[in-house]
Each structure stands twice: as structure tokens, then as C-alpha cells.
């Protein structure tokens, strides 16, 4: 997996690059729509490609493991073939959902035992098994098994958790070496830096994962409730230690403003459920700010959702029409809002990339952050 | 509104025609997807046009009156502009939903008083008011206000109901004459024949509505639980009396096989919630038969939904993938299944039309009915 830097901002740590995978090139900085259990909710695969212009999507190993299950994915020839999405896929390790969704979870040095949130059945994830699962899913980018600490978190817990995450990383790296790509195409491992909001732990973790020499690196354990300033401080610290010639992925972040700020700190890749989940509740991200389409004020607003953005959902449908659909729980409401939000997120990172290349990123970012944060 | 017959089958009463409206031509026989409250559930407007190839859709006056409400539709310039659907729209009179959904309904000679199923608020529909509502919605085809009798229904009740429906029709016809199109484009009234499953009442009703000389005529009160043979007998009887040079619309019908049989009896237009509603429960109509995608037998079937049919949903997505989505209540499952079913329904009436023009309708219909009825 090749990562080529093509431009760097002079005043910030923002950079533009190209990550080459077996399923195509990814222009960074990039946002990855979340395709939970084999579907980015409420959008067709062709819409992801043509309207949203997604270049890579994320799959959740925990969900895919439980449903449809690995045997069916193997029979299909992997998640790409099963879903018909033929561009790159990154899978998480399943750890995050085990902690947030599963029941009766028990963490040991070996791994995590848990019960399915669907039927209560018992399962065990280990560093080795989650590598195997992600190989079988066919992910282009495989995430290491880690423990994502909650916020706030005692220093002692954060430290011992970090040590476990590092042990698990070593086992993931070993497992990657012992095994081969499942469907012939290249699969790369990204380690994850943890350490909660403690500078010493974050430094130690960043140094440890940097030393592994993997094709890319991730920052986990942020956007879990800490103040934005803490998130930015930790991201900046870790980005400064991670190798500059490898892509940096900040997991689970965030709002459009968070993304622009973290691009400025040197992050190349993002994922978040916010544009898709919030869409289904009627929250729209637009190039002029945030809209709660359920508000009375949009009731008879017959202007397009986001005329400046362009694209189908943004220009074809009006605010009054979408409000009517969302209020009345019409499926099309979720479809339109999701299309709007993801189109906006991909547009935003694309614009950031363009501004980095043009050398005007900082001014643009400072102006844009104010606009996209405001509630209309 | 001009209706031109371009072909008639020799062995049956099937015919092919072109109905010209202010929003474009409709090639008959045609199926009209149901767009309840301003949305054909789970499909984008461009999908309706490009993938499904819908030529006219149906709106429900009862739903549109309650939500988003007539004032907003008027402000938008009618339902076409509000939704962005720029091809023909037919609206029902609201009567059917008043009987099936509303609470505390009370029928008098003047009209129907009812309480909204949403908030219990009180409303009255009269023949005059539903014409006005449909004018304000901007429907190309306006349906007369009628009472749809249940099945079974006593002869005495069916007769007195029929008399009321005929009185109301006269008032609708008068109201149409007293008023003008709301947005400049032509709006045509279709009367509705009732009479339950009684030959004498059906004859009387068909003769009465035929005598009104309106641009099209409809057959109501069927597909409400009666045996298919009764439905066919009544449809045949009424089609024989309705003028041949006007389109005939059989309301609320039906299965793909019902539609082919009723085309053979001389029906030109159909609507039904079956392809959309059943899609959301995982029932697929395909060119090879009916599939309940929830069945275990499709679990690892990696073949396309309906390769022979062509089109995006039918060829791009597999049965195993759709089953996974439907079982897990993914919105995309409803989107794919709806696209499949409506594409199939429109393909079916298009094929029927082609066979009528080629003079091979009967053989094709007899063969096709067997295929599309079978459960795969």
C-alpha cells in the first residue's frame, strides 16, 4: 500500500496525498462513510459512488461477524463482492462495538469474551481472530485490536489498558505476517494509538505504534466525550510523532468543524456515523451551516436544501418537502438527508484538499469553520 | 385530455392507447405507483422516472390534505412542484382512506364527517370539497367522491350506497364545471362505478357513469376481499358498458396476474400499494415468480434478484445481500425491494402493451400469468 504526499500546507500540518490500494486510489484528506453491516444506511451503492463520491467506506467487523456472518461473506468472495461496492473498504477491529454494544463482556490478556447484543450468544475476539475475520471480510485496511478507553478515565487504567493494546498490537502484527490476503488483493494493518487524554501515555503509544512500521496509523480513543480542545491537543501531539510518510486516521471524528481542525493538525482519514445517523433524525449539514429540518421555520421554505453545494439531493429537493417527509417518517426523508450529509462531508474534505494544494488552506479553513458550525 | 387507441387485441378486450395530459403522455395499459403523501415510499423521484419508468403516479387526497396540508401545496404551486415529480399525477378522492383509516366517520347525504387518524381533529369531505382539494393539489386526473362498499355487502346497502355515489358524482361534475384549473394545466374528472358484486347494480352504475361523458372512467369497490373470479366478472361486465374511446381505470388492483387478466378484460389503468408495501416486508415480484426474500432458501443465493428483468436493482444486487438487509431492517433493503417491484410492474404493463400491438397478447398472457403467480 503506497502513500504519496503531494502537497503540504505551510502554516499548518495539513497535507494532501494519494493512498493507493488494490481497489483504487484514495485522495486524502478523506472522509469514510460508515457502512455498518454491509450497507451505508439509506443510500444505494451507485449513489455512494456517483453522487456522494465516496472513495472508501468503513465496515464494522462486529456487525458483519454476527450478520450476515463470515461464512456467507467468504462464499461471496468477500464484502466487496457481497455488497457490490468495488472501491476500498476499511474495517474496524470489532473492539469498539464489543465495548459499546455487546453484553457481559470480559477483557483478559488473551482477548475479549462477550455475548451478542442480538441473541445473547457467546463469542470471543482475540487479536489473532479479529485479524482473521478482517482478512475473511476482505478489507483493504485492517485495524488492530485495541481497547478504546472511556472518558474520563483514570491514568492508571489508561496506562494498563494501553499496555494491553500494545501487546495485542504485537500479536496482530504477527498474525498479519503469518497469514496471507484472503482473496489475493493486498491487505494492510493500521495500528491504533490510545492513551486517553494523558500526554505521557499518548506519546508513549504514538512512539510504539510508529515503531511498528505499518503502512498507516490510527488515533483511537478520542471523540468519546472529552472537550474538543483535549481532542485537538491529543491529535496534534500524536500526529507530531507518527511518521509523516504514512497516512494518519483519526477514528470516529467528527463534526465538519472537527474534521477541518484535525486536517490542520495532520490527519488524513476520518470516519463518523454523524452524517448518516443524524440525517435520519433530520439534522442536515450544509455548506451554509447546520439545519434541524424538523424546526417549524423550514415548514414552507421552498428553496433547495443546499443550492451552493450542487448535486442531486441538495438542489432537487426543497427544505419544506424534506421537512414534510422527515416529520411523517417517510423513508425517502432518510434517503434525501443522508445523501445531503454525505455529499457535503465528501465535498468538504475535497475542498480542503484543493485548498491545501492551492496553498490557501488556513484562511479558507478559518472562514469555513465559522460558517459550517452555525445553526441556521 | 385526449385518449387515442392505437391497438386492440383480437381475442380479448385488451387494448393499447395513449392518454395525453398536460404533464405528458401515458402509454396504456399502465400501472401507477402509489405516492401516498407526496412520496412513493423508499424511491427517489429520479428513480421513479429513470429506473422504474413510471409515467404517472397516484397521490392520496386524504393524506395530502392532512399532511403537508393544502396551504403548503398551494404555496409550492401544487403537488408536482412540491415533490419535483413533473409527470402526470392522479389523485383519489380521499373517500377510501376516510372509510379505512379515519375515526368516527359519519356518512350523510351531504358528505362524510370524520376525525383524523393522526390527531383526532374533525373534518368534513363533500363532493364539492374533494374536487376543490384535488384542484388545489394540482392533479391531472381527479377522482369523483364515492363510497367504496366493503365485501361482502348486502344488496340493499350496496344499492343505496350506489345511489349516494351517483348523487355525489353529479355534484362533482357540477363542481368541476363551476371551477377552473388551479395552476393553468388541464384537470380531468374520472367518475367511479360501484355496485359491489351485484350484476344489476354494476350495470346500472356503469351506464350512469358512462352517460356523464367524462374523459375517463373508473371501476371502484373491487379488490376488497372478494374472490378473483367475482372481480374479473364485475370488471368484464363494467368494461363492456363503459365507452371504448375513454380510458378505464380499475382502482386498487392488484397482483401482477390480476393486472394481466384485467388488461385482457379491457382495463387501461391500475394502481395498487402491493408492489411498494409488500417490498417493505420482503416480498419480491420478479419475471420468474414471487420471492419471499426472508426465506432461509435465499440465504446464500448470490445470483441477481431478477437477471432477466434488467435494470439496476434487479441485476446489481443479489438475493443473499437483499435478504441480509431485509432481515436486519436496513433501509436499503426497502429501497432495493421497492425498486425491484415497481420496475417489474412497469415492465409487465409495458410488455403487455407491446404484445397487444404485436397481436400476440393472449398467448403471452396465458403463459406469463402462470409464471408470475408461482412462488419461488
XYZ file of C-alpha atoms in Angstrom:
752
model
C 0.000 0.000 0.000
C 1.610 3.174 -1.231
C 1.048 6.620 0.257
C 2.271 9.614 -1.682
C 2.218 13.119 -0.274
C 1.515 15.618 -2.993
C 1.175 18.878 -1.040
C 1.727 20.259 2.448
C 0.270 23.416 3.922
C 2.906 25.927 5.046
C 1.090 27.365 8.056
C -0.495 24.182 9.433
C 0.266 20.462 9.366
C -2.398 19.833 6.735
C -1.368 17.671 3.818
C -2.812 16.238 0.629
C -1.914 12.764 -0.534
C -2.833 9.714 -2.520
C -3.248 6.336 -0.857
C -3.092 3.527 -3.397
C -4.941 0.308 -2.622
C -5.844 -2.803 -4.573
C -9.343 -1.350 -5.023
C -8.238 2.059 -6.234
C -6.709 5.315 -5.143
C -7.906 7.397 -2.234
C -7.324 11.138 -2.326
C -6.542 12.393 1.172
C -7.713 14.037 3.317
C -10.735 11.776 3.029
C -13.920 11.015 4.926
C -15.109 7.390 5.023
C -18.894 6.848 5.222
C -19.782 4.167 7.751
C -21.279 1.044 6.190
C -22.042 -0.720 9.444
C -23.346 -4.154 8.442
C -22.680 -4.080 4.707
C -24.786 -1.002 3.927
C -24.210 2.716 4.283
C -27.708 3.256 5.622
C -30.319 4.672 3.218
C -28.077 5.025 0.160
C -27.619 2.796 -2.837
C -24.120 1.706 -3.801
C -24.302 3.695 -7.031
C -25.274 6.813 -5.049
C -22.215 6.349 -2.840
C -20.065 6.288 -5.911
C -21.745 8.769 -8.238
C -23.468 11.342 -6.024
C -21.526 11.204 -2.772
C -18.229 10.429 -4.486
C -17.074 8.234 -1.622
C -13.637 6.772 -2.242
C -13.530 4.326 0.661
C -16.145 3.102 3.114
C -15.897 1.554 6.564
C -17.357 -1.765 7.666
C -17.893 -2.859 11.259
C -16.320 -6.239 11.934
C -18.518 -6.852 14.988
C -21.724 -6.374 12.982
C -20.506 -8.243 9.908
C -19.283 -11.143 12.054
C -22.722 -11.503 13.661
C -24.728 -10.758 10.499
C -24.502 -11.844 7.700
C -21.629 -13.839 9.217
C -18.219 -14.708 7.877
C -19.165 -17.957 6.055
C -21.546 -16.100 3.732
C -19.021 -13.315 3.125
C -16.414 -15.950 2.264
C -18.813 -17.664 -0.098
C -19.479 -14.326 -1.817
C -15.741 -13.700 -2.188
C -15.589 -11.004 0.479
C -17.528 -7.885 1.450
C -16.748 -6.036 -1.791
C -18.449 -8.725 -3.855
C -21.235 -9.315 -1.324
C -22.299 -5.665 -1.378
C -21.240 -4.697 -4.892
C -19.000 -1.915 -3.555
C -15.806 -2.267 -5.543
C -13.751 0.584 -4.080
C -11.609 0.346 -0.949
C -13.012 -0.845 2.371
C -11.558 -0.329 5.832
C -12.846 -2.468 8.683
C -12.575 -1.707 12.352
C -11.435 -4.479 14.672
C -14.791 -5.009 16.327
C -13.406 -3.876 19.663
C -15.384 -0.649 19.845
C -18.754 -2.382 19.368
C -17.822 -5.119 21.816
C -17.366 -2.397 24.447
C -20.365 -0.281 23.446
C -22.971 -2.821 22.294
C -22.221 -6.343 23.484
C -23.266 -7.710 26.846
C -21.322 -9.448 29.629
C -18.001 -8.572 28.100
C -14.918 -9.766 29.913
C -11.473 -8.489 28.991
C -8.482 -10.739 29.652
C -4.922 -10.650 28.387
C -5.945 -13.136 25.741
C -8.856 -11.120 24.327
C -12.497 -10.262 25.000
C -15.350 -12.644 25.709
C -18.801 -11.197 25.088
C -22.401 -12.005 24.367
C -24.076 -10.871 21.142
C -26.448 -7.927 21.575
C -28.758 -9.673 19.117
C -29.280 -13.158 20.534
C -27.075 -13.338 23.635
C -24.818 -15.992 22.093
C -21.234 -16.213 23.434
C -18.190 -15.188 21.410
C -14.505 -14.424 21.886
C -12.447 -11.879 19.970
C -8.667 -12.095 20.186
C -6.019 -10.080 18.335
C -5.497 -13.103 16.111
C -9.178 -13.780 15.478
C -10.016 -10.199 14.512
C -7.150 -10.183 12.001
C -8.520 -13.433 10.585
C -12.056 -12.000 10.473
C -10.929 -8.878 8.655
C -8.879 -10.961 6.231
C -12.012 -13.015 5.519
C -14.145 -9.894 5.127
C -11.584 -8.815 2.561
C -10.842 -5.355 3.980
C -8.175 -3.339 2.202
C -7.273 -1.791 5.539
C -7.405 -3.918 8.678
C -7.464 -2.243 12.092
C -5.536 -3.644 15.040
C -7.452 -4.945 18.052
C -7.396 -2.366 20.830
C -9.211 -1.249 23.920
C -10.881 2.127 23.476
C -10.889 3.737 26.931
C -13.904 5.756 28.023
C -13.761 9.424 29.037
C -12.968 10.322 31.710
C -10.525 7.551 32.552
C -8.063 7.219 35.456
C -4.400 7.433 34.471
C -3.691 4.013 35.968
C -6.444 2.366 33.948
C -5.462 4.223 30.799
C -1.868 3.050 31.255
C -2.644 -0.616 31.835
C -5.189 -0.551 29.016
C -2.538 0.938 26.764
C -0.095 -1.813 27.662
C -2.709 -4.401 26.764
C -3.437 -2.608 23.478
C 0.283 -2.644 22.671
C 0.589 -6.361 23.482
C -2.413 -7.016 21.283
C -0.876 -4.919 18.518
C 2.253 -7.095 18.538
C 0.047 -10.155 18.212
C -1.932 -8.517 15.350
C 1.317 -7.696 13.545
C 2.493 -11.281 13.994
C -0.825 -12.661 12.785
C -0.705 -10.469 9.696
C 2.756 -11.885 8.910
C 1.629 -15.488 9.461
C -1.359 -15.121 7.150
C -1.887 -14.071 3.555
C -4.520 -11.990 1.814
C -7.737 -13.942 1.614
C -8.843 -13.049 -1.895
C -5.498 -12.219 -3.472
C -5.638 -8.436 -3.020
C -3.314 -6.595 -0.651
C -4.483 -6.052 2.922
C -2.684 -3.602 5.234
C -2.733 -3.316 9.023
C -3.155 0.040 10.771
C -2.142 0.112 14.464
C -4.111 2.380 16.825
C -2.628 4.829 19.343
C -4.502 5.039 22.637
C -3.713 6.770 25.953
C -6.894 8.671 26.766
C -6.173 12.384 27.334
C -2.778 11.866 29.011
C 0.150 13.382 27.169
C 2.681 10.883 28.532
C 0.576 7.912 27.514
C -0.259 9.360 24.109
C 3.435 10.000 23.414
C 4.393 6.517 24.502
C 1.627 4.969 22.412
C 2.403 7.054 19.328
C 6.067 6.092 19.554
C 5.246 2.431 19.988
C 2.874 2.227 17.048
C 5.190 4.335 14.869
C 7.940 1.821 15.579
C 5.881 -0.986 14.052
C 6.460 0.354 10.557
C 2.976 -0.463 9.333
C 1.522 1.153 6.156
C -0.647 3.551 8.132
C -1.510 4.540 11.701
C -4.639 5.462 13.588
C -5.569 7.553 16.598
C -8.295 5.951 18.707
C -9.985 6.739 21.978
C -10.913 10.312 21.079
C -14.319 11.824 20.351
C -15.655 9.803 23.279
C -16.966 12.752 25.276
C -13.819 14.791 26.000
C -13.794 18.562 25.269
C -12.831 19.409 21.697
C -9.706 21.183 22.959
C -8.487 17.941 24.549
C -9.187 16.071 21.336
C -7.234 18.606 19.291
C -4.343 18.620 21.794
C -4.002 14.826 21.723
C -4.396 14.654 17.940
C -1.713 17.288 17.468
C 0.642 15.519 19.857
C 0.201 12.118 18.237
C 0.380 13.443 14.652
C 3.702 15.040 15.542
C 5.135 11.635 16.454
C 3.545 9.409 13.804
C 5.626 9.097 10.628
C 4.849 11.806 8.099
C 5.097 9.452 5.158
C 2.231 7.231 6.309
C -1.482 8.089 6.360
C -2.947 9.066 9.732
C -6.505 8.058 10.533
C -8.451 9.728 13.354
C -11.170 7.286 14.345
C -14.788 8.327 14.914
C -14.314 12.063 14.252
C -16.488 14.041 13.876
C -18.395 17.231 13.121
C -17.470 19.080 9.912
C -15.591 21.662 12.012
C -13.731 18.888 13.909
C -12.640 17.433 10.607
C -11.260 20.707 9.253
C -9.418 21.400 12.519
C -7.913 17.919 12.557
C -6.885 18.131 8.899
C -4.916 21.201 10.006
C -3.257 19.017 12.651
C -2.072 16.483 10.074
C -4.881 13.912 9.910
C -5.546 12.260 6.545
C -8.523 9.971 7.152
C -11.769 10.237 9.101
C -14.927 8.237 9.739
C -18.021 9.041 11.758
C -21.656 7.952 11.956
C -22.721 11.561 12.448
C -23.659 12.441 8.837
C -25.674 9.241 8.398
C -27.187 8.834 11.879
C -28.075 12.492 12.310
C -29.588 12.546 8.828
C -32.140 10.016 9.983
C -33.107 12.390 12.792
C -33.454 15.339 10.439
C -30.138 17.098 11.055
C -28.617 18.412 7.855
C -25.044 19.505 7.312
C -24.885 22.101 4.566
C -22.339 24.469 3.075
C -24.069 27.306 4.945
C -24.433 25.663 8.350
C -26.462 23.121 10.270
C -30.200 22.728 9.772
C -32.638 20.890 12.011
C -35.175 20.239 9.296
C -37.862 19.387 11.878
C -37.970 23.012 13.013
C -41.130 24.938 12.212
C -39.050 27.597 10.449
C -38.489 25.314 7.441
C -42.174 24.426 7.109
C -42.810 26.436 3.977
C -39.251 27.099 2.825
C -39.374 26.058 -0.804
C -35.678 26.707 -1.511
C -33.296 23.824 -2.286
C -31.597 22.067 0.626
C -28.155 23.388 -0.283
C -28.064 25.121 -3.660
C -24.377 26.089 -3.364
C -23.276 22.502 -2.789
C -24.735 21.180 -6.021
C -25.618 17.530 -6.535
C -28.954 15.768 -6.706
C -30.377 15.812 -3.172
C -29.022 19.283 -2.401
C -30.509 21.008 -5.429
C -33.520 18.891 -6.430
C -35.334 18.717 -3.097
C -36.579 21.641 -1.013
C -36.429 22.170 2.728
C -40.233 22.203 3.030
C -40.533 18.911 1.162
C -37.808 17.209 3.190
C -39.343 18.510 6.425
C -42.685 17.015 5.406
C -41.025 13.654 4.709
C -38.977 13.600 7.926
C -41.887 14.681 10.144
C -44.026 11.965 8.602
C -41.327 9.304 8.908
C -41.206 8.696 5.168
C -38.222 6.520 4.197
C -37.395 8.993 1.433
C -36.699 11.583 4.130
C -33.830 9.470 5.482
C -32.630 8.843 1.932
C -32.511 12.515 0.995
C -30.967 13.720 4.270
C -28.279 11.017 4.140
C -27.434 11.878 0.557
C -27.172 15.566 1.502
C -24.965 14.970 4.532
C -22.546 12.534 2.934
C -22.307 14.624 -0.230
C -21.452 17.576 1.995
C -18.827 15.680 4.031
C -17.085 14.420 0.902
C -17.284 17.862 -0.687
C -15.757 19.379 2.451
C -12.686 17.117 2.522
C -12.327 17.526 -1.241
C -12.338 21.310 -0.847
C -9.810 21.072 1.982
C -7.576 19.036 -0.310
C -7.929 21.566 -3.101
C -7.100 24.452 -0.762
C -4.053 22.612 0.591
C -2.804 22.142 -2.958
C -3.504 25.769 -3.798
C -1.737 26.963 -0.633
C -4.835 28.715 0.743
C -5.948 26.152 3.299
C -5.562 28.136 6.521
C -7.567 31.206 5.529
C -10.241 29.022 3.979
C -10.402 26.718 6.996
C -10.721 29.571 9.495
C -13.551 31.110 7.491
C -15.275 27.824 6.729
C -15.238 26.527 10.298
C -17.315 29.526 11.383
C -19.834 29.010 8.602
C -20.365 25.280 8.926
C -20.652 25.408 12.721
C -23.552 27.836 12.770
C -27.097 26.645 13.284
C -29.412 28.025 10.634
C -57.448 15.189 -22.176
C -57.096 13.083 -25.287
C -57.166 9.281 -25.381
C -56.065 7.564 -28.541
C -56.430 3.824 -29.052
C -53.547 2.513 -31.118
C -54.128 -1.246 -30.999
C -56.737 -3.761 -29.896
C -56.252 -7.450 -29.247
C -58.376 -9.697 -31.461
C -59.021 -12.494 -28.971
C -59.517 -10.441 -25.803
C -60.662 -6.934 -24.928
C -57.083 -5.785 -24.305
C -56.097 -2.522 -25.892
C -53.110 -0.224 -26.159
C -53.509 3.525 -26.114
C -52.005 6.892 -25.415
C -53.511 9.222 -22.848
C -52.297 12.781 -23.330
C -52.159 15.050 -20.300
C -50.714 18.462 -19.589
C -47.757 16.721 -17.915
C -47.043 14.326 -20.738
C -48.280 11.213 -22.466
C -49.184 7.980 -20.735
C -48.855 4.762 -22.669
C -51.638 2.384 -21.691
C -52.092 -0.152 -20.248
C -50.249 1.473 -17.366
C -49.567 0.862 -13.703
C -49.478 3.873 -11.373
C -47.156 3.631 -8.341
C -48.838 4.897 -5.190
C -47.275 8.067 -3.818
C -49.391 8.255 -0.693
C -48.382 11.533 0.982
C -46.158 13.025 -1.695
C -43.641 10.184 -1.830
C -43.613 6.786 -3.479
C -42.121 5.162 -0.416
C -38.387 4.363 -0.495
C -37.652 5.643 -4.015
C -36.212 8.913 -5.215
C -38.088 10.886 -7.846
C -35.315 10.321 -10.379
C -35.512 6.563 -9.745
C -39.240 6.653 -10.471
C -38.527 8.283 -13.768
C -35.277 6.656 -14.885
C -35.240 3.168 -13.367
C -38.897 2.358 -12.815
C -40.042 4.303 -15.862
C -43.254 5.373 -14.156
C -45.403 7.539 -16.409
C -47.988 8.633 -13.840
C -48.185 8.309 -10.067
C -51.069 8.406 -7.631
C -51.460 10.715 -4.648
C -53.878 10.200 -1.749
C -56.003 13.268 -1.155
C -56.814 12.236 2.424
C -53.120 12.025 3.361
C -52.087 15.142 1.446
C -54.958 17.126 2.955
C -53.842 16.219 6.468
C -50.083 16.435 5.775
C -48.454 18.556 4.422
C -51.842 20.265 4.026
C -53.347 22.177 1.138
C -51.981 25.657 2.012
C -48.376 24.464 1.646
C -49.173 22.632 -1.598
C -50.777 25.809 -2.929
C -47.761 27.854 -1.926
C -45.494 25.395 -3.746
C -47.635 25.632 -6.875
C -49.171 22.179 -6.484
C -48.009 18.655 -5.754
C -45.897 18.397 -8.908
C -43.741 21.317 -7.845
C -43.773 20.380 -4.154
C -42.371 16.915 -4.854
C -40.399 17.613 -8.030
C -42.375 14.968 -9.944
C -43.181 16.620 -13.232
C -45.114 13.840 -14.973
C -48.846 13.197 -14.587
C -50.473 12.714 -11.193
C -53.830 11.148 -10.416
C -55.372 11.727 -7.002
C -58.048 9.654 -5.354
C -60.963 11.469 -3.748
C -59.970 10.694 -0.181
C -63.080 8.617 0.329
C -61.310 5.282 0.581
C -58.990 6.433 3.390
C -61.853 8.119 5.211
C -63.538 4.712 5.359
C -60.436 2.664 6.097
C -58.290 4.948 8.277
C -60.271 7.796 9.808
C -62.191 7.523 13.061
C -65.806 8.356 13.962
C -66.784 8.738 10.341
C -70.388 9.633 9.686
C -71.842 9.455 6.193
C -74.749 11.742 5.319
C -76.248 12.782 2.020
C -74.099 15.896 2.164
C -70.765 14.146 2.642
C -68.620 12.451 5.280
C -67.619 13.830 8.668
C -64.567 12.158 10.207
C -61.770 12.548 12.676
C -58.153 12.494 11.548
C -56.332 9.229 12.323
C -53.318 11.377 13.240
C -54.597 13.872 15.786
C -58.336 13.229 16.107
C -59.229 16.611 14.618
C -62.653 16.914 12.937
C -63.091 17.314 9.198
C -65.791 17.064 6.549
C -65.360 15.882 2.966
C -68.113 16.660 0.476
C -68.227 16.033 -3.279
C -67.537 19.720 -3.755
C -64.713 19.942 -1.238
C -62.815 16.940 -2.602
C -62.966 18.406 -6.110
C -61.602 21.653 -4.707
C -58.874 19.789 -2.798
C -57.779 17.873 -5.883
C -57.820 21.059 -7.939
C -55.550 22.642 -5.325
C -53.282 19.597 -5.243
C -52.991 20.101 -8.992
C -53.888 16.545 -10.037
C -54.067 15.880 -13.765
C -56.778 13.333 -13.063
C -59.312 13.994 -10.319
C -61.400 11.138 -8.953
C -65.064 11.592 -8.064
C -66.132 11.240 -4.425
C -67.704 7.826 -3.870
C -68.471 5.294 -1.213
C -66.433 2.125 -1.590
C -68.596 -0.684 -0.208
C -66.950 -3.472 1.776
C -67.129 -7.164 0.835
C -69.415 -8.877 1.487
C -72.160 -6.271 1.328
C -75.960 -6.688 1.387
C -77.703 -5.863 -1.882
C -79.874 -3.241 -0.183
C -76.846 -1.456 1.261
C -74.925 -1.685 -2.000
C -77.905 -0.184 -3.844
C -78.471 2.745 -1.526
C -74.702 3.368 -1.383
C -74.635 3.351 -5.171
C -77.422 5.899 -5.300
C -75.480 8.141 -2.953
C -72.306 7.695 -5.059
C -74.281 8.700 -8.159
C -75.728 11.795 -6.460
C -72.244 12.735 -5.340
C -70.930 12.189 -8.876
C -73.442 14.685 -10.236
C -72.266 17.192 -7.654
C -68.603 16.512 -8.543
C -69.357 17.037 -12.232
C -71.114 20.306 -11.409
C -68.253 21.448 -9.211
C -65.753 20.717 -11.946
C -67.787 22.906 -14.303
C -68.042 25.743 -11.780
C -64.301 25.790 -11.141
C -61.206 26.141 -13.273
C -57.791 24.504 -13.212
C -55.832 25.771 -10.267
C -52.415 26.146 -11.868
C -53.403 26.617 -15.507
C -52.964 22.999 -16.610
C -55.902 20.814 -17.616
C -57.560 18.700 -14.902
C -59.983 15.902 -15.806
C -62.611 14.140 -13.690
C -62.980 10.348 -13.690
C -66.288 9.022 -12.288
C -66.236 5.702 -10.410
C -68.593 2.769 -10.962
C -69.621 0.944 -7.789
C -72.217 -1.784 -7.106
C -70.300 -4.365 -5.092
C -70.539 -7.826 -6.717
C -74.111 -7.421 -7.946
C -74.527 -7.553 -11.706
C -77.653 -5.407 -11.756
C -76.033 -2.678 -9.678
C -72.776 -2.788 -11.637
C -74.678 -2.464 -14.924
C -76.711 0.410 -13.598
C -73.645 2.165 -12.261
C -71.583 1.644 -15.418
C -74.410 3.045 -17.511
C -74.809 6.037 -15.256
C -71.147 6.964 -15.199
C -70.772 6.334 -18.931
C -73.606 8.806 -19.501
C -71.612 11.571 -17.827
C -69.296 11.861 -20.809
C -66.192 12.452 -18.707
C -62.658 11.983 -20.153
C -62.167 8.649 -18.365
C -63.952 6.220 -16.091
C -63.025 4.086 -13.129
C -64.165 0.870 -11.533
C -64.111 1.008 -7.745
C -65.160 -1.292 -4.921
C -63.238 -4.314 -6.187
C -60.137 -5.991 -4.764
C -61.681 -5.550 -1.314
C -61.699 -9.230 -0.368
C -63.985 -10.807 -2.987
C -62.801 -13.920 -4.905
C -60.758 -13.115 -8.003
C -63.452 -14.664 -10.191
C -66.000 -12.146 -8.872
C -63.566 -9.305 -9.513
C -62.983 -10.466 -13.076
C -66.719 -10.941 -13.703
C -67.563 -7.428 -12.485
C -64.648 -5.865 -14.341
C -65.658 -7.589 -17.565
C -69.270 -6.520 -17.162
C -68.420 -2.880 -16.456
C -65.756 -2.646 -19.188
C -68.360 -3.860 -21.670
C -70.589 -0.904 -20.822
C -68.018 1.880 -20.379
C -67.221 3.776 -23.585
C -64.387 2.188 -25.564
C -62.881 5.518 -26.514
C -62.169 6.576 -22.927
C -59.549 5.116 -20.586
C -60.771 2.664 -17.967
C -59.119 2.629 -14.568
C -59.505 -0.334 -12.198
C -58.811 1.017 -8.729
C -56.591 -0.778 -6.238
C -55.758 -3.815 -8.407
C -53.661 -5.840 -7.843
C -51.275 -8.756 -8.180
C -49.291 -8.998 -11.425
C -51.604 -11.816 -12.540
C -54.706 -9.746 -11.691
C -53.354 -6.934 -13.819
C -52.745 -9.114 -16.876
C -56.191 -10.711 -16.560
C -57.860 -7.314 -16.251
C -55.902 -5.896 -19.194
C -57.479 -8.757 -21.156
C -60.888 -7.534 -19.957
C -60.291 -4.022 -21.297
C -58.739 -2.122 -18.383
C -56.168 0.567 -19.221
C -55.002 1.882 -15.843
C -54.140 0.293 -12.499
C -52.831 1.293 -9.093
C -52.024 -0.758 -6.037
C -49.889 -0.484 -2.895
C -48.882 -4.133 -3.264
C -45.526 -3.676 -5.044
C -44.420 -0.964 -2.602
C -45.947 -2.212 0.661
C -45.013 -5.848 0.115
C -41.491 -4.812 -0.854
C -41.039 -3.418 2.630
C -41.971 -6.823 4.025
C -39.540 -8.634 1.748
C -41.916 -9.880 -0.943
C -40.418 -9.550 -4.403
C -42.261 -9.703 -7.693
C -39.940 -10.939 -10.409
C -40.166 -12.029 -14.014
C -39.823 -15.646 -12.806
C -42.320 -15.544 -9.943
C -42.772 -14.378 -6.374
C -39.950 -14.485 -3.835
C -40.224 -14.120 -0.077
C -36.680 -12.929 0.411
C -36.854 -13.644 4.163
C -36.959 -17.371 3.475
C -33.909 -19.373 4.522
C -33.608 -20.725 0.965
C -32.219 -17.390 -0.287
C -29.656 -17.105 2.500
C -26.628 -17.805 0.347
C -28.094 -17.326 -3.110
C -25.602 -14.992 -4.733
C -27.487 -14.641 -8.018
C -29.060 -11.327 -9.051
C -32.594 -10.567 -7.889
C -34.029 -10.790 -11.395
C -31.373 -11.029 -14.095
C -33.915 -11.359 -16.922
C -35.706 -8.149 -15.983
C -32.642 -5.932 -16.319
C -32.329 -2.597 -14.544
C -30.248 -1.540 -11.567
C -31.800 -3.204 -8.516
C -32.657 -6.395 -10.396
C -29.191 -7.042 -11.765
C -26.808 -5.269 -9.374
C -27.989 -6.741 -6.063
C -28.120 -10.404 -5.118
C -30.803 -12.311 -3.262
C -28.438 -13.136 -0.379
C -27.478 -9.486 0.035
C -31.075 -8.264 -0.066
C -32.117 -10.979 2.391
C -29.391 -9.824 4.768
C -30.614 -6.220 4.502
C -34.302 -7.068 4.930
C -33.736 -9.433 7.862
C -31.655 -6.748 9.572
C -34.167 -3.982 8.850
C -31.680 -1.951 6.829
C -33.406 0.904 4.990
C -31.549 -0.087 1.825
C -33.499 -3.365 1.887
C -36.776 -1.463 1.439
C -35.160 0.710 -1.227
C -33.920 -2.240 -3.290
C -37.095 -4.317 -2.962
C -39.303 -1.359 -3.907
C -37.157 -0.581 -6.922
C -37.351 -4.236 -7.999
C -41.120 -4.496 -7.594
C -42.050 -1.235 -9.293
C -39.577 -1.852 -12.116
C -41.229 -5.235 -12.594
C -44.784 -3.857 -12.528
C -43.959 -1.193 -15.099
C -42.082 -3.710 -17.234
C -45.089 -6.047 -17.104
C -47.607 -3.483 -18.358
C -45.101 -2.315 -20.954
C -44.689 -5.881 -22.194
C -48.455 -6.338 -22.262
C -48.710 -3.209 -24.396
C -46.024 -4.468 -26.759
C -47.748 -7.843 -27.129
C -51.107 -6.186 -27.797
C -49.503 -4.126 -30.552
C -47.772 -7.211 -31.969
C -51.014 -9.221 -31.861
C -49.588 -11.868 -29.534
C -51.106 -10.764 -26.254
C -53.313 -13.744 -25.435
C -50.694 -16.485 -25.786
C -48.176 -14.374 -23.914
C -50.631 -13.504 -21.148
C -51.708 -17.119 -20.587
C -48.090 -18.217 -20.335
C -46.959 -15.252 -18.255
C -49.777 -15.477 -15.701
C -48.615 -18.974 -14.758
C -45.009 -17.872 -14.370
C -45.544 -14.710 -12.340
C -48.024 -16.365 -9.984
C -45.670 -19.079 -8.833
C -43.867 -18.835 -5.528
C -40.187 -19.463 -5.979
